[in-house]
C-alpha cells in the first residue's frame, strides 16, 4: 500500500505541475463544452507474435503417501516453447487536451507447446520421475485492460486468464508407463495500475505499473476417467506488474493509420499463499499456508491499423 500511495502522490504532483504550467501559459482546463467540441474516437486492431516465459512453484504439503498409491509433492512448472500468434482490438476516446478513456481486449491462438517440471501428484511408476515433460492442449488465453488518462497520467485495470490442459507425461521423448495422467492449470490475474504516456511526433510510449497484482491459480490432476485432486492457491500479499509499450504510426488516408508496436510485460507474485487442497478419491480436504511463486514475462510485437473520427 505504501508503494501505491507513493506512486499516486508522484503522479499527482506531475499532473498538478502540468496543469499549472499550461495555466501559466494562458491555457485553462477545458469545460464540458470544450470537451464535446474536441472529441475524437480512435478504434484500432493489432496483430503480432509473442513469446511467454513463466515459472510456477506451488508447494502441495501432505503427510506422505496416501493409501500406498497417491503421493503428494510439489509442482514446479516452466514453459519451454510458448510462442503464439496474438491479436488485440480496442479504442481510445479523447476529449480535449487532457482527458481520455481507453480499453482493449486480446487473445492468443491455440497451439501445442511443452511444459516441463515436477508433478504434484505421483501415481505408481510415475512417482520416481523428478522432472517430466508434458504436452499441452486446449489453450485458453486472453487479456484485457481499460482506464482513463489525465494528461500523461494513466489510471486503469489490467486482467488476464490462462488455462491449459497438460498430458502425455514423458522424459524427453520417452513416454512414462502411466499414460492416463492429465491435468488442468488455470490462472487469473488482476492488477489496478498507474502509469504515464509520452507522445512525440508519431511515436507513443506508455509505461504502467502495479504493486497490487493479485492472482488465483488452480491445478486439477485426473486420470482419463476421474479427478484425483485439486489445489487452489490464493496469495495473501499482492505482487508486481510492469508493462512497457512502444508504437509508431503513420497516417494514411481518410483518417486511417498504420504502424508497428512492441510490448514487454513482467508479472512477479511470491510469498505466503493459502492452499485449498481436495483429494476427490479419498474425500480429503485441507487448508494451509504455503510459500508459492509465480513469475511471467511476455515479449510481443506486430502491426497495427487504426482509424480516427
Coordinates of C-alpha atoms in Angstrom, one line a residue:
X1 CA 0.0 0.0 0.0
X2 CA 2.9 2.4 0.7
X3 CA 4.3 1.8 -2.8
X4 CA 0.9 2.6 -4.3
X5 CA 0.5 5.8 -2.2
X6 CA 3.9 6.9 -3.2
X7 CA 3.2 6.3 -6.9
X8 CA -0.2 8.1 -6.7
X9 CA 1.4 11.2 -5.0
X10 CA 4.2 11.3 -7.6
X11 CA 1.7 11.2 -10.5
X12 CA -0.4 13.8 -8.7
X13 CA 2.5 16.2 -8.5
X14 CA 3.3 15.6 -12.1
X15 CA -0.3 16.3 -13.1
X16 CA -0.5 19.4 -10.9
X17 CA 2.7 20.7 -12.4
X18 CA 1.3 20.1 -15.9
X19 CA -1.9 22.0 -15.2
X20 CA 0.0 24.8 -13.5
X21 CA 2.3 25.2 -16.5
X22 CA -0.5 25.2 -19.0
X23 CA -2.5 27.7 -17.0
X24 CA 0.6 30.0 -16.7
X25 CA 0.8 29.9 -20.5
X26 CA -2.7 31.2 -20.8
X27 CA -4.4 27.8 -21.0
X28 CA -7.5 26.9 -18.9
X29 CA -8.7 23.4 -18.1
X30 CA -11.5 22.8 -20.6
X31 CA -15.1 22.7 -19.6
X32 CA -17.7 20.3 -20.8
X33 CA -18.5 22.4 -23.9
X34 CA -14.8 22.4 -25.0
X35 CA -14.6 18.7 -24.4
X36 CA -17.5 17.9 -26.7
X37 CA -16.1 20.2 -29.4
X38 CA -12.7 18.4 -29.4
X39 CA -13.9 14.8 -29.2
X40 CA -12.2 12.0 -31.2
X41 CA -12.5 8.3 -31.3
X42 CA -9.7 6.0 -32.3
X43 CA -10.6 2.3 -32.8
X44 CA -7.7 0.0 -33.6
X45 CA -6.7 -3.6 -34.2
X46 CA -3.3 -5.2 -33.6
X47 CA -1.8 -8.5 -34.8
X48 CA 1.6 -9.9 -33.9
X49 CA 3.7 -12.6 -32.4
X50 CA 4.5 -13.1 -28.7
X51 CA 6.8 -15.2 -26.5
X52 CA 5.8 -16.1 -23.0
X53 CA 8.1 -17.3 -20.3
X54 CA 6.7 -18.5 -17.0
X55 CA 7.6 -20.5 -13.9
X56 CA 5.3 -21.6 -11.1
X57 CA 6.5 -23.1 -7.9
X58 CA 3.4 -24.3 -6.0
X59 CA 4.0 -26.5 -2.9
X60 CA 1.4 -29.1 -2.0
X61 CA 2.1 -30.1 1.6
X62 CA 1.0 -33.5 2.8
X63 CA 1.9 -36.2 5.2
X64 CA 3.4 -38.5 2.6
X65 CA 2.0 -41.5 0.6
X66 CA -1.8 -41.9 0.9
X67 CA -3.2 -45.5 0.6
X68 CA 0.2 -46.6 -0.7
X69 CA -0.5 -45.2 -4.2
X70 CA -1.1 -41.5 -4.2
X71 CA 1.9 -39.3 -3.2
X72 CA 1.6 -35.5 -2.9
X73 CA 4.6 -33.4 -3.5
X74 CA 5.0 -30.0 -5.3
X75 CA 4.5 -28.6 -8.7
X76 CA 7.3 -26.6 -10.4
X77 CA 6.3 -25.9 -14.0
X78 CA 8.0 -23.8 -16.6
X79 CA 7.1 -23.1 -20.2
X80 CA 9.6 -24.1 -22.9
X81 CA 8.5 -23.1 -26.3
X82 CA 5.5 -20.9 -25.6
X83 CA 5.3 -18.8 -28.7
X84 CA 1.9 -17.7 -30.0
X85 CA 0.2 -15.5 -32.6
X86 CA -1.8 -12.8 -30.9
X87 CA -4.5 -10.3 -31.7
X88 CA -5.9 -7.2 -29.9
X89 CA -8.9 -4.9 -30.6
X90 CA -9.5 -1.7 -28.7
X91 CA -10.4 2.0 -28.8
X92 CA -9.2 5.3 -27.3
X93 CA -11.6 8.2 -26.8
X94 CA -10.1 11.7 -26.4
X95 CA -11.9 14.7 -25.0
X96 CA -10.0 17.9 -25.1
X97 CA -6.3 18.1 -24.5
X98 CA -6.1 16.4 -21.1
X99 CA -8.8 13.7 -20.8
X100 CA -9.0 10.3 -22.5
X101 CA -10.5 6.9 -22.0
X102 CA -9.2 3.6 -23.4
X103 CA -10.0 -0.1 -23.4
X104 CA -8.7 -3.2 -25.3
X105 CA -9.1 -6.9 -25.3
X106 CA -7.0 -9.6 -26.9
X107 CA -6.1 -13.2 -27.0
X108 CA -3.7 -15.8 -28.4
X109 CA -4.2 -18.6 -30.9
X110 CA -4.2 -22.2 -29.6
X111 CA -1.2 -24.3 -30.4
X112 CA 0.6 -27.2 -28.7
X113 CA 3.7 -26.4 -26.6
X114 CA 5.8 -28.1 -23.9
X115 CA 5.6 -27.6 -20.2
X116 CA 8.5 -29.0 -18.1
X117 CA 8.6 -29.5 -14.4
X118 CA 7.9 -31.6 -11.3
X119 CA 4.4 -33.0 -11.0
X120 CA 2.5 -32.5 -7.8
X121 CA 0.8 -35.9 -7.6
X122 CA 2.6 -39.1 -8.4
X123 CA 0.8 -42.4 -9.3
X124 CA 2.7 -45.7 -9.0
X125 CA 5.5 -45.9 -11.6
X126 CA 5.4 -42.2 -12.3
X127 CA 6.5 -41.4 -8.8
X128 CA 10.2 -41.8 -9.4
X129 CA 10.4 -39.2 -12.2
X130 CA 11.6 -35.9 -10.7
X131 CA 11.3 -33.8 -13.9
X132 CA 8.8 -34.6 -16.6
X133 CA 7.8 -33.0 -19.9
X134 CA 4.1 -32.6 -20.7
X135 CA 2.4 -31.7 -24.0
X136 CA -0.3 -29.0 -23.7
X137 CA -3.7 -28.7 -25.4
X138 CA -6.9 -26.7 -25.1
X139 CA -5.1 -23.4 -24.6
X140 CA -7.4 -20.5 -23.4
X141 CA -5.5 -17.3 -23.1
X142 CA -6.9 -13.7 -23.1
X143 CA -6.1 -10.3 -21.6
X144 CA -7.9 -7.0 -21.2
X145 CA -7.3 -3.6 -19.8
X146 CA -9.1 -0.2 -19.6
X147 CA -8.7 3.1 -17.9
X148 CA -8.6 6.8 -18.1
X149 CA -5.9 9.4 -18.9
X150 CA -5.3 12.7 -17.3
X151 CA -2.8 14.4 -19.5
X152 CA 0.2 12.0 -19.4
X153 CA -1.1 10.1 -16.3
X154 CA -2.8 6.8 -16.8
X155 CA -5.1 5.0 -14.3
X156 CA -6.6 1.7 -15.1
X157 CA -7.2 -2.0 -14.5
X158 CA -5.5 -5.0 -16.2
X159 CA -6.6 -8.6 -16.2
X160 CA -5.7 -11.9 -17.9
X161 CA -6.7 -15.5 -18.0
X162 CA -4.5 -18.5 -18.8
X163 CA -5.9 -22.1 -19.0
X164 CA -4.3 -25.2 -20.4
X165 CA -4.6 -29.0 -20.3
X166 CA -1.4 -30.9 -19.7
X167 CA -0.9 -34.6 -20.6
X168 CA 1.5 -37.1 -22.4
X169 CA 4.0 -37.3 -19.4
X170 CA 7.5 -38.3 -20.6
X171 CA 11.2 -37.9 -20.0
X172 CA 12.3 -36.1 -23.2
X173 CA 10.8 -38.2 -25.9
X174 CA 10.4 -41.4 -23.8
X175 CA 6.8 -41.8 -22.6
X176 CA 6.3 -42.8 -19.0
X177 CA 4.4 -46.0 -18.0
X178 CA 1.3 -44.2 -16.9
X179 CA -0.3 -42.5 -19.9
X180 CA -3.6 -41.7 -18.3
X181 CA -2.4 -38.8 -16.2
X182 CA -3.9 -35.4 -17.2
X183 CA -4.1 -32.1 -15.6
X184 CA -5.6 -28.6 -15.9
X185 CA -3.7 -25.4 -15.0
X186 CA -5.9 -22.3 -14.7
X187 CA -4.5 -18.9 -13.6
X188 CA -6.3 -15.5 -13.5
X189 CA -4.6 -12.2 -12.7
X190 CA -6.0 -8.7 -11.8
X191 CA -3.9 -5.6 -11.4
X192 CA -5.0 -2.0 -10.8
X193 CA -2.3 0.2 -12.2
X194 CA -0.9 3.7 -12.6
X195 CA 1.4 4.9 -15.3
X196 CA 2.2 7.6 -17.9
X197 CA 2.2 8.1 -21.6
X198 CA 4.7 10.2 -23.7
X199 CA 3.9 11.1 -27.3
X200 CA 6.4 12.6 -29.7
X201 CA 5.7 13.0 -33.4
X202 CA 4.2 9.7 -34.5
X203 CA 5.6 7.7 -31.6
X204 CA 3.9 6.8 -28.3
X205 CA 5.5 5.3 -25.2
X206 CA 3.4 4.1 -22.3
X207 CA 4.6 2.6 -19.1
X208 CA 2.2 1.2 -16.4
X209 CA 3.0 -0.3 -13.0
X210 CA 1.0 -2.0 -10.3
X211 CA 2.2 -3.1 -6.8
X212 CA -1.3 -4.6 -6.2
X213 CA -1.3 -7.5 -8.7
X214 CA -3.3 -10.5 -7.4
X215 CA -3.6 -14.0 -8.8
X216 CA -5.5 -17.2 -8.2
X217 CA -4.1 -20.4 -9.6
X218 CA -5.9 -23.7 -9.7
X219 CA -4.3 -27.1 -10.5
X220 CA -6.5 -30.2 -11.2
X221 CA -5.0 -33.6 -11.7
X222 CA -7.0 -36.5 -13.1
X223 CA -6.8 -39.8 -15.0
X224 CA -8.8 -40.5 -18.1
X225 CA -11.9 -41.4 -16.1
X226 CA -11.9 -39.4 -12.8
X227 CA -10.5 -36.4 -11.0
X228 CA -7.7 -37.2 -8.5
X229 CA -7.0 -33.9 -6.7
X230 CA -7.5 -30.2 -6.9
X231 CA -5.2 -27.5 -5.5
X232 CA -6.1 -23.8 -5.4
X233 CA -3.7 -21.0 -4.5
X234 CA -4.6 -17.5 -3.3
X235 CA -1.7 -15.2 -2.5
X236 CA -2.0 -13.3 0.8
X237 CA 0.2 -10.5 -0.4
X238 CA -0.1 -8.7 -3.8
X239 CA 2.8 -8.8 -6.3
X240 CA 4.2 -6.5 -9.0
X241 CA 3.1 -6.0 -12.6
X242 CA 5.0 -3.8 -15.1
X243 CA 4.3 -3.2 -18.8
X244 CA 6.0 -1.1 -21.4
X245 CA 4.5 -0.4 -24.8
X246 CA 6.0 1.4 -27.7
X247 CA 4.2 2.1 -31.0
X248 CA 4.9 4.2 -34.1
X249 CA 2.1 5.2 -36.5
X250 CA 2.0 6.8 -39.9
X251 CA -1.1 8.5 -41.3
X252 CA -2.7 7.0 -44.4
X253 CA -5.9 8.4 -46.0
X254 CA -9.3 9.2 -44.6
X255 CA -8.2 9.3 -41.0
X256 CA -6.7 5.8 -41.1
X257 CA -3.2 5.0 -39.8
X258 CA -0.8 2.1 -40.0
X259 CA 2.0 1.3 -37.5
X260 CA 4.2 -1.1 -35.7
X261 CA 4.2 -1.8 -32.0
X262 CA 6.2 -3.7 -29.3
X263 CA 5.5 -4.6 -25.7
X264 CA 7.2 -6.1 -22.7
X265 CA 5.3 -7.2 -19.6
X266 CA 6.5 -8.7 -16.3
X267 CA 4.5 -10.3 -13.5
X268 CA 6.0 -11.4 -10.2
X269 CA 3.9 -12.7 -7.3
X270 CA 5.6 -14.6 -4.5
X271 CA 5.3 -15.2 -0.7
X272 CA 2.6 -16.6 1.6
X273 CA -0.4 -18.1 -0.1
X274 CA -3.4 -20.0 1.1
X275 CA -3.7 -23.5 -0.3
X276 CA -7.0 -25.3 -0.6
X277 CA -6.3 -29.0 -1.4
X278 CA -9.0 -31.6 -2.1
X279 CA -8.5 -35.2 -2.9
X280 CA -11.7 -36.4 -4.5
X281 CA -10.6 -40.1 -4.5
X282 CA -10.3 -40.3 -0.7
X283 CA -12.6 -37.4 0.3
X284 CA -9.7 -35.4 1.9
X285 CA -9.9 -31.6 2.1
X286 CA -7.2 -29.4 3.6
X287 CA -6.4 -25.7 4.0
X288 CA -2.9 -24.5 4.9
X289 CA -0.4 -21.7 4.4
X290 CA 2.4 -22.3 1.9
X291 CA 5.1 -20.2 0.2
X292 CA 4.4 -20.0 -3.5
X293 CA 5.9 -18.2 -6.5
X294 CA 4.6 -17.3 -10.0
X295 CA 6.6 -15.2 -12.4
X296 CA 5.8 -14.5 -16.1
X297 CA 7.2 -12.3 -18.8
X298 CA 5.7 -11.5 -22.2
X299 CA 7.6 -10.1 -25.2
X300 CA 5.5 -9.3 -28.3
X301 CA 5.5 -7.2 -31.4
X302 CA 3.5 -6.7 -34.5
X303 CA 1.5 -4.5 -36.9
X304 CA -1.4 -2.0 -36.1
X305 CA -4.2 -0.5 -38.1
X306 CA -6.4 2.3 -36.7
X307 CA -9.0 5.0 -37.6
X308 CA -9.6 8.4 -36.2
X309 CA -13.1 10.1 -36.4

